[in-house]
Coordinates of C-alpha atoms in Angstrom, one line a residue:
X295 CA -38.4 3.0 -18.2
X296 CA -42.3 3.1 -16.7
X297 CA -45.6 4.4 -18.2
X298 CA -48.5 5.5 -16.3
X299 CA -52.1 4.1 -17.0
X300 CA -53.1 7.2 -19.1
X301 CA -49.9 7.1 -21.1
X302 CA -50.5 3.2 -21.9
X303 CA -54.0 3.9 -23.1
X304 CA -52.8 6.8 -25.4
X305 CA -50.0 4.4 -26.9
X306 CA -52.8 1.8 -27.4
X307 CA -55.2 4.3 -29.1
X308 CA -52.2 5.6 -31.4
X309 CA -52.0 2.1 -33.2
X310 CA -49.8 -0.8 -33.6
X311 CA -46.9 1.1 -34.8
X312 CA -46.8 3.4 -31.6
X313 CA -47.1 0.1 -29.5
X314 CA -44.2 -1.4 -31.4
X315 CA -42.1 1.7 -30.9
X316 CA -42.6 1.6 -27.3
X317 CA -42.2 -2.2 -26.7
X318 CA -38.9 -2.7 -28.6
X319 CA -36.9 -0.5 -26.5
X320 CA -38.5 -2.3 -23.5
X321 CA -37.3 -5.7 -24.7
X322 CA -33.9 -4.6 -25.5
X323 CA -33.6 -3.2 -21.8
X324 CA -35.1 -6.5 -20.5
X325 CA -32.7 -8.6 -22.4
X326 CA -29.9 -6.3 -21.1
X327 CA -31.1 -6.6 -17.7
X328 CA -31.5 -10.4 -17.8
X329 CA -27.8 -10.5 -19.2
X330 CA -26.5 -8.5 -16.3
X331 CA -28.5 -10.5 -13.8
X332 CA -27.0 -13.8 -15.2
X333 CA -23.4 -12.4 -14.9
X334 CA -23.9 -11.1 -11.5
X335 CA -25.4 -14.5 -10.5
X336 CA -22.5 -16.2 -11.8
X337 CA -20.0 -13.8 -10.2
X338 CA -21.8 -14.4 -6.8
X339 CA -22.0 -18.2 -7.1
X340 CA -18.0 -18.0 -8.0
X341 CA -17.4 -15.9 -4.8
X342 CA -19.5 -18.2 -2.5
X343 CA -17.7 -21.3 -4.1
X344 CA -14.3 -19.3 -3.5
X345 CA -15.3 -18.5 0.3
X346 CA -16.4 -22.4 0.8
X347 CA -13.5 -23.8 -0.8
X348 CA -11.1 -25.7 1.7
X349 CA -8.4 -28.4 1.5
X350 CA -11.1 -31.0 1.4
X351 CA -12.9 -29.6 -1.7
X352 CA -9.9 -28.4 -3.8
X353 CA -6.1 -28.6 -4.0
X354 CA -5.6 -26.0 -1.5
X355 CA -3.0 -27.0 1.2
X356 CA -4.5 -27.5 4.8
X357 CA -2.6 -24.4 5.9
X358 CA -4.9 -22.4 3.9
X359 CA -8.1 -23.4 5.9
X360 CA -7.0 -20.9 8.6
X361 CA -8.6 -21.3 12.1
X362 CA -11.9 -22.5 10.7
X363 CA -13.2 -25.6 12.1
X364 CA -11.4 -28.6 11.0
X365 CA -13.0 -30.2 7.8
X366 CA -13.8 -34.0 7.8
X367 CA -11.1 -36.1 6.1
X368 CA -11.8 -37.8 2.7
X369 CA -10.1 -40.7 4.0
X370 CA -12.2 -43.8 4.6
X371 CA -12.2 -46.1 7.7
X372 CA -9.9 -48.9 7.2
X373 CA -11.4 -51.3 9.8
X374 CA -7.9 -51.6 11.6
X375 CA -7.5 -51.1 15.2
X376 CA -5.2 -48.0 16.2
X377 CA -1.8 -48.6 16.9
X378 CA 0.9 -51.2 15.5
X379 CA -0.5 -53.9 13.1
X380 CA 0.1 -57.9 13.5
X381 CA 3.6 -58.5 12.2
X382 CA 5.0 -55.1 13.0
X383 CA 8.2 -55.7 14.7
X384 CA 8.3 -52.4 16.9
X385 CA 11.2 -50.2 18.0
X386 CA 11.0 -50.4 21.8
X387 CA 14.4 -49.9 23.6
X388 CA 16.0 -53.5 24.4
X389 CA 18.8 -54.6 26.9
X390 CA 22.3 -55.1 25.2
X391 CA 24.7 -57.6 26.0
X392 CA 27.7 -55.5 26.1
X393 CA 27.0 -52.2 27.6
X394 CA 29.6 -49.7 27.2
X395 CA 29.7 -49.0 31.1
X396 CA 28.6 -51.0 34.3
X397 CA 27.8 -49.5 37.6
X398 CA 27.3 -51.9 40.4
X399 CA 25.1 -50.7 43.5
X400 CA 25.6 -53.2 46.4
X401 CA 23.3 -53.1 49.3
X402 CA 25.3 -51.9 52.3
X403 CA 23.0 -53.4 55.2
X404 CA 20.3 -56.1 55.7
X405 CA 17.0 -54.8 55.0
X406 CA 15.5 -56.6 57.9
X407 CA 18.1 -56.6 60.8
X408 CA 20.3 -53.8 59.4
X409 CA 23.4 -56.4 59.5
X410 CA 26.3 -55.5 57.4
X411 CA 26.6 -56.9 54.0
X412 CA 29.9 -55.2 52.9
X413 CA 31.9 -58.7 53.0
X414 CA 29.0 -60.9 51.8
X415 CA 29.4 -61.9 47.9
X416 CA 26.4 -61.3 45.7
X417 CA 24.2 -64.1 44.8
X418 CA 22.8 -62.4 41.9
X419 CA 21.6 -59.1 40.2
X420 CA 18.7 -57.2 38.5
X421 CA 19.7 -55.3 35.2
X422 CA 18.6 -52.0 34.2
X423 CA 19.9 -49.8 31.4
X424 CA 20.1 -46.2 30.5
X425 CA 20.8 -45.1 26.8
X426 CA 22.1 -41.8 26.7
X427 CA 24.2 -39.5 24.6
X428 CA 28.0 -39.3 25.5
X429 CA 29.5 -35.7 26.1
X430 CA 29.4 -33.8 22.6
X431 CA 32.5 -32.0 21.8
X432 CA 34.5 -31.0 18.6
X433 CA 37.9 -32.8 18.2
X434 CA 40.7 -30.7 16.8
X435 CA 43.1 -32.7 14.4
X436 CA 46.2 -31.1 13.7
X437 CA 47.9 -31.9 10.5
X438 CA 51.7 -31.0 10.0
X439 CA 53.4 -31.2 7.0
X440 CA 57.1 -31.7 7.7
X441 CA 59.9 -30.2 5.7
X442 CA 63.3 -32.1 4.9
X443 CA 66.2 -31.3 3.3
X444 CA 67.8 -33.5 0.6
X445 CA 71.4 -34.8 1.8
X446 CA 72.6 -35.0 -1.9
X447 CA 71.4 -31.8 -3.5
X448 CA 70.4 -29.8 -0.5
X449 CA 66.9 -29.2 -1.9
X450 CA 64.2 -28.8 1.0
X451 CA 61.0 -30.7 0.3
X452 CA 57.7 -30.3 2.2
X453 CA 55.0 -33.1 2.9
X454 CA 51.7 -33.0 1.3
X455 CA 48.7 -32.3 3.2
X456 CA 45.8 -34.7 2.8
X457 CA 43.0 -33.9 0.1
X458 CA 40.5 -31.4 1.6
X459 CA 43.0 -29.8 4.1
X460 CA 43.5 -26.5 2.3
X461 CA 43.2 -23.8 4.8
X462 CA 45.2 -23.2 8.3
X463 CA 41.9 -23.8 10.4
X464 CA 38.6 -25.3 8.9
X465 CA 35.7 -27.3 9.7
X466 CA 35.9 -31.0 9.1
X467 CA 33.6 -33.6 7.3
X468 CA 31.6 -34.3 10.3
X469 CA 30.4 -30.9 11.3
X470 CA 29.9 -29.9 7.6
X471 CA 27.7 -32.8 6.9
X472 CA 25.7 -32.1 10.3
X473 CA 25.1 -28.6 9.1
X474 CA 24.0 -29.6 5.7
X475 CA 21.8 -32.3 7.4
X476 CA 20.2 -29.6 9.6
X477 CA 19.9 -27.1 6.7
X478 CA 18.3 -29.2 4.0
X479 CA 16.7 -32.3 5.8
X480 CA 15.2 -30.6 8.7
X481 CA 15.1 -27.2 7.2
X482 CA 16.5 -25.0 9.9
X483 CA 17.4 -21.6 8.8
X484 CA 21.2 -20.7 8.8
X485 CA 20.9 -18.5 11.7
X486 CA 19.1 -21.3 14.0
X487 CA 21.7 -23.8 12.6
X488 CA 24.6 -21.7 13.6
X489 CA 23.2 -21.2 17.0
X490 CA 22.5 -24.9 17.5
X491 CA 26.0 -25.9 16.8
X492 CA 27.3 -23.1 18.8
X493 CA 25.1 -24.1 21.8
X494 CA 26.2 -27.8 21.3
X495 CA 29.9 -27.7 20.6
X496 CA 30.9 -24.1 21.5
X497 CA 31.7 -23.2 17.9
X498 CA 28.9 -21.5 15.5
X499 CA 29.9 -21.7 12.0
X500 CA 29.3 -18.3 10.1
X501 CA 26.5 -18.1 7.6
X502 CA 29.2 -18.1 4.7
X503 CA 30.7 -21.3 6.0
X504 CA 27.3 -23.0 6.2
X505 CA 26.6 -21.9 2.6
X506 CA 30.0 -22.9 1.4
X507 CA 29.3 -26.5 2.6
X508 CA 25.8 -26.8 1.1
X509 CA 27.4 -25.5 -2.2
X510 CA 30.2 -27.9 -1.8
X511 CA 28.0 -30.8 -1.0
X512 CA 25.6 -30.1 -4.0
X513 CA 28.6 -29.9 -6.4
X514 CA 29.8 -33.4 -5.1
X515 CA 26.3 -35.0 -6.1
X516 CA 25.9 -33.8 -9.5
X517 CA 26.8 -37.0 -11.0
X518 CA 24.5 -38.8 -8.7
X519 CA 21.7 -36.6 -9.6
X520 CA 22.3 -37.4 -13.1
X521 CA 22.0 -41.0 -12.6
X522 CA 18.9 -40.6 -10.5
X523 CA 17.5 -38.6 -13.5
X524 CA 18.3 -41.5 -15.9
X525 CA 16.9 -44.2 -13.5
X526 CA 13.7 -42.1 -13.2
X527 CA 13.3 -41.8 -17.2
X528 CA 13.3 -45.8 -17.2
X529 CA 10.6 -46.3 -14.4
X530 CA 7.4 -48.0 -15.3
X531 CA 5.3 -45.4 -13.6
X532 CA 6.3 -42.0 -12.9
X533 CA 4.8 -39.4 -10.4
X534 CA 4.9 -35.8 -11.5
X535 CA 4.0 -32.5 -9.7
X536 CA 4.8 -28.8 -9.4
X537 CA 4.7 -26.2 -6.8
X538 CA 5.5 -22.3 -6.8
X539 CA 8.6 -21.0 -4.6
X540 CA 10.0 -17.8 -4.3
X541 CA 13.5 -17.2 -5.6
X542 CA 15.1 -13.8 -5.2
X543 CA 11.6 -12.3 -4.7
X544 CA 10.3 -13.9 -8.0
X545 CA 7.9 -16.7 -8.5
X546 CA 9.4 -19.9 -9.8
X547 CA 8.6 -23.4 -9.7
X548 CA 9.9 -26.7 -8.3
X549 CA 9.0 -29.9 -10.4
X550 CA 9.2 -33.2 -8.9
X551 CA 9.7 -36.5 -10.5
X552 CA 9.6 -39.6 -8.4
X553 CA 8.9 -43.2 -7.6
X554 CA 8.6 -44.9 -4.4
X555 CA 12.2 -45.2 -4.5
X556 CA 13.8 -42.2 -6.2
X557 CA 13.3 -38.4 -6.1
X558 CA 14.2 -35.6 -8.3
X559 CA 13.6 -32.1 -7.9
X560 CA 14.2 -29.3 -10.6
X561 CA 13.6 -25.5 -9.9
X562 CA 12.9 -23.3 -13.2
X563 CA 11.4 -20.1 -13.8
X564 CA 8.6 -21.6 -15.9
X565 CA 5.9 -23.9 -15.0
X566 CA 5.1 -25.6 -18.3
X567 CA 6.7 -27.5 -21.0
X568 CA 9.9 -25.3 -21.1
X569 CA 10.6 -26.4 -17.5
X570 CA 9.9 -30.1 -18.2
X571 CA 12.1 -29.8 -21.4
X572 CA 15.0 -28.3 -19.6
X573 CA 14.8 -30.9 -16.8
X574 CA 14.9 -33.8 -19.3
X575 CA 13.3 -36.5 -17.7
X576 CA 9.9 -36.5 -19.1
X577 CA 11.1 -36.2 -22.7
X578 CA 13.0 -39.3 -22.6
X579 CA 10.1 -41.3 -20.4
X580 CA 8.0 -44.0 -22.1
X581 CA 6.3 -45.4 -19.1
X582 CA 3.0 -43.9 -17.6
X583 CA 2.9 -40.4 -16.1
X584 CA 0.8 -39.9 -13.1
X585 CA 0.0 -36.3 -12.7
X586 CA -3.2 -33.8 -11.9
X587 CA -3.9 -33.3 -15.7
X588 CA -2.0 -30.2 -16.2
X589 CA -1.4 -29.5 -20.0
X590 CA 2.3 -29.3 -20.1
X591 CA 2.6 -33.0 -19.0
X592 CA 0.1 -34.1 -21.9
X593 CA 2.5 -33.2 -24.8
X594 CA 4.8 -36.3 -24.3
X595 CA 4.2 -39.5 -26.1
X596 CA 4.2 -41.6 -22.8
X597 CA 1.1 -43.0 -21.3
X598 CA -0.7 -40.6 -18.7
X599 CA -2.8 -41.4 -15.7
X600 CA -5.0 -38.8 -13.9
X601 CA -4.8 -38.3 -10.0
X602 CA -8.2 -39.5 -8.5
X603 CA -7.5 -37.7 -5.3
X604 CA -8.1 -34.4 -7.0
X605 CA -11.3 -35.7 -8.6
X606 CA -12.7 -36.9 -5.2
X607 CA -11.9 -33.4 -3.7
X608 CA -13.7 -31.7 -6.8
X609 CA -16.6 -33.9 -6.6
X610 CA -17.0 -33.2 -3.0
X611 CA -17.2 -29.5 -3.7
X612 CA -20.0 -30.2 -6.2
X613 CA -22.0 -32.5 -3.9
X614 CA -21.8 -30.1 -0.9
X615 CA -22.1 -26.8 -2.8
X616 CA -24.3 -27.6 -5.7
X617 CA -26.1 -30.5 -4.2
X618 CA -25.9 -32.7 -7.2
X619 CA -26.3 -36.5 -6.7
X620 CA -24.2 -37.5 -9.7
X621 CA -21.1 -36.4 -7.6
X622 CA -21.7 -38.5 -4.9
X623 CA -22.6 -41.5 -7.0
X624 CA -19.3 -41.0 -8.8
X625 CA -17.2 -40.6 -5.9
X626 CA -18.8 -43.9 -4.5
X627 CA -17.9 -45.6 -7.9
X628 CA -14.2 -44.6 -7.6
X629 CA -13.8 -45.7 -4.2
X630 CA -15.6 -49.1 -5.1
X631 CA -13.4 -49.7 -8.1
X632 CA -10.4 -48.9 -5.7
X633 CA -11.4 -51.3 -3.2
X634 CA -12.1 -54.0 -5.6
X635 CA -8.7 -53.8 -7.1
X636 CA -6.8 -53.7 -3.8
X637 CA -9.1 -56.8 -2.8
X638 CA -8.2 -58.6 -5.9
X639 CA -4.6 -57.9 -5.5
X640 CA -4.6 -59.1 -2.2
X641 CA -5.9 -62.2 -3.3
X642 CA -3.3 -62.9 -6.0
X643 CA -5.2 -62.0 -9.1
X644 CA -3.1 -60.3 -11.8
X645 CA -5.6 -58.3 -13.7
X646 CA -9.3 -57.3 -13.6
X647 CA -11.9 -59.5 -15.7
X648 CA -13.2 -58.2 -18.9
X649 CA -16.7 -58.5 -17.9
X650 CA -16.0 -56.8 -14.5
X651 CA -14.1 -54.0 -16.0
X652 CA -16.9 -53.4 -18.7
X653 CA -19.3 -53.2 -16.0
X654 CA -17.6 -50.5 -14.0
X655 CA -17.1 -48.5 -17.3
X656 CA -20.9 -48.7 -18.0
X657 CA -21.8 -47.3 -14.7
X658 CA -19.2 -44.7 -15.1
X659 CA -20.5 -43.8 -18.3
X660 CA -24.2 -43.5 -17.0
X661 CA -23.2 -41.3 -14.0
X662 CA -21.6 -38.8 -16.6
X663 CA -24.6 -38.8 -18.5
X664 CA -26.6 -37.9 -15.2
X665 CA -24.0 -35.3 -14.8
X666 CA -24.3 -33.7 -18.1
X667 CA -28.2 -33.7 -17.7
X668 CA -27.7 -31.6 -14.5
X669 CA -25.3 -29.2 -16.1
X670 CA -26.4 -28.3 -19.5
X671 CA -23.7 -26.2 -21.9
X672 CA -23.8 -22.5 -21.4
X673 CA -26.0 -20.4 -23.5
X674 CA -24.5 -19.0 -26.7
X675 CA -22.7 -15.6 -26.3
X676 CA -24.7 -12.7 -27.5
X677 CA -24.0 -11.2 -30.6
X678 CA -20.9 -9.0 -31.1
X679 CA -17.2 -9.6 -31.2
X680 CA -16.4 -12.8 -30.2
X681 CA -14.1 -13.4 -27.2
X682 CA -10.8 -15.5 -27.4
X683 CA -11.0 -19.0 -25.9
X684 CA -13.6 -21.2 -25.1
X685 CA -16.9 -20.2 -23.4
X686 CA -16.7 -20.1 -19.8
X687 CA -18.2 -23.1 -18.2
X688 CA -19.1 -24.3 -14.5
X689 CA -16.6 -26.2 -12.4
X690 CA -19.1 -29.2 -12.6
X691 CA -19.2 -28.9 -16.3
X692 CA -15.5 -28.6 -16.6
X693 CA -14.9 -31.7 -14.3
X694 CA -17.5 -33.7 -16.5
X695 CA -15.5 -33.0 -19.7
X696 CA -12.4 -34.1 -18.1
X697 CA -14.0 -37.2 -16.7
X698 CA -15.5 -38.0 -20.1
X699 CA -12.8 -37.0 -22.5
X700 CA -9.9 -38.6 -20.2
X701 CA -12.0 -41.6 -18.8
X702 CA -9.3 -44.2 -19.8
X703 CA -6.6 -42.0 -18.0
X704 CA -9.0 -41.5 -14.9
X705 CA -9.5 -45.4 -14.8
X706 CA -6.0 -46.4 -15.7
X707 CA -5.5 -47.7 -12.0
X708 CA -8.4 -50.2 -12.9
X709 CA -6.8 -51.7 -16.0
X710 CA -3.0 -51.3 -15.0
X711 CA -2.3 -52.3 -11.5
X712 CA 1.0 -50.8 -11.5
X713 CA -0.8 -47.5 -11.8
X714 CA -1.9 -46.1 -8.4
X715 CA -5.2 -44.5 -7.5
X716 CA -3.8 -41.0 -7.1
X717 CA -0.8 -38.9 -7.2
X718 CA -0.1 -38.6 -3.3
X719 CA 3.5 -39.6 -3.7
X720 CA 4.4 -36.6 -5.7
X721 CA 2.4 -34.4 -3.3
X722 CA 4.1 -35.8 -0.1
X723 CA 7.4 -35.3 -1.9
X724 CA 6.6 -31.6 -2.5
X725 CA 5.3 -31.1 0.9
X726 CA 8.7 -30.4 2.5
X727 CA 9.3 -27.8 -0.1
X728 CA 6.6 -25.8 1.1
X729 CA 7.5 -26.3 4.6
X730 CA 11.0 -24.8 3.8
X731 CA 9.1 -22.0 2.0
X732 CA 7.2 -21.4 5.1
X733 CA 10.4 -21.6 7.4
X734 CA 12.9 -19.4 5.3
X735 CA 10.5 -17.4 3.0
X736 CA 12.6 -17.8 -0.1
X737 CA 15.8 -18.6 -1.6
X738 CA 18.1 -15.7 -1.9
X739 CA 19.7 -17.0 -5.2
X740 CA 19.1 -19.4 -8.1
X741 CA 22.1 -21.5 -7.3
X742 CA 21.0 -21.5 -3.7
X743 CA 17.5 -23.0 -4.7
X744 CA 19.3 -25.5 -7.3
X745 CA 21.8 -26.6 -4.6
X746 CA 18.7 -27.3 -2.2
X747 CA 16.9 -29.2 -4.7
X748 CA 19.8 -31.6 -5.7
X749 CA 20.4 -32.1 -1.8
X750 CA 16.8 -32.8 -1.1
X751 CA 16.2 -35.2 -3.9
X752 CA 19.4 -37.0 -2.8
X753 CA 18.1 -37.1 0.9
X754 CA 14.4 -38.0 -0.1
X755 CA 15.8 -40.9 -2.3
X756 CA 18.2 -42.4 0.4
X757 CA 15.2 -42.1 3.0
X758 CA 13.0 -44.0 0.7
X759 CA 15.3 -46.9 0.5
X760 CA 16.0 -46.9 4.1
X761 CA 19.4 -45.5 4.2
X762 CA 21.1 -43.2 6.9
X763 CA 21.5 -39.8 5.4
X764 CA 24.1 -38.3 7.9
X765 CA 26.8 -41.0 7.0
X766 CA 26.1 -40.4 3.3
X767 CA 26.7 -36.7 3.4
X768 CA 29.8 -37.4 5.2
X769 CA 30.7 -39.7 2.2
X770 CA 30.0 -36.9 -0.1
X771 CA 32.3 -34.4 1.6
X772 CA 34.7 -37.5 1.6
X773 CA 34.8 -37.6 -2.0
X774 CA 33.0 -40.9 -2.7
X775 CA 29.1 -40.1 -2.5
X776 CA 27.0 -43.3 -1.4
X777 CA 25.3 -44.2 -4.4
X778 CA 21.5 -45.2 -3.9
X779 CA 19.9 -48.2 -5.5
X780 CA 19.1 -47.1 -8.9
X781 CA 17.6 -50.4 -10.1
X782 CA 14.9 -49.9 -7.1
X783 CA 13.2 -47.1 -9.2

């Protein structure tokens, strides 16, 4: 709405009421435009933040960064030299005292005068050894159940085949264990696993045979999985996380519960409390749950600790995108506390002094106050019907609220030295689940997803404890699964 100079003069001459009649619609129009500008500005900022978001400033995986320039890591320099550290025993090849084969290479003639050395005895030798694979081939073992006729009653009786020998021709424990090892530990697709075995041994198991091997092995680990879950429920600190997977084309969730020695994966259609209740570990857990703040974990009465790797990434986004100094100060403080705790632990201390802890908390609260000053609450919503939920806030304000409300959980690593600084253990445990999805796309059945999770949890547990996974898989097919050390959790 625009008025010419003559129209403005005419309105002014008509008196106060005429001026009011013109100004009031203009005020309403300006207010509506301001609201629209604020809305569009917020949308522009949200889109800019989304475009600038990387794995360094959010929980997005590194693969989502695309082909852009690799971002600088949040990791700090350790001060250590590259390579093996002092005390590392190394894994270089060494000479063995009893080689499987010895080949002697004698000189035929003198290297100087060319005289024959055929009848000259050796005065010494130099040893060199080559470590290699023997020729790989399948071994066919034939079982014959003899039939005998009783000389007394003339009844024919046939001998019994060993347990597991159920068909005329079948694959044995060794090749089935190797197939499951390739499928679930090295994440090869079924077709490539069949091709690899065919190229190496001359026999390429069909996909159905491979699938049956996976299902049989998973069934044999049902009791082991139950005992791992019970041991995890008794742990002092439990790492929890979840990630999405595709099962029969639909989004489901793999939930991990793990310690430094034990791992369990559970797949469920839901991400929240229905899944954790069905899996059954957290409802029975009484220690400290380390997680990223997902609401489903908070409903349980155990203690909680929040992952500070998430906080560092979010603070980095605020530091770089919004140029707010308080975010840099909070990052530096969290890292300072972490370094103090690590140094104190290395020095044999058993806890942080009250005065030191109080000083850290005071600095923490002062930085929060600075952050709130830089991020005031959003203006009250305009008059009209109220929208459901809380008013939308900036990412910085949301982070401040979390750091303020849950400050004891953020600093749990400072007060309880059993609690780690971050939840990287659970994130590492989930990484191979994402790799499997990239390789194979999705699980074709819920049963297949559950079998994979059970096997992967068992193999992850064995690797954490330094066990050899291939012999362990053979023990499962033999009916006596190798039991991991459940007390190590």
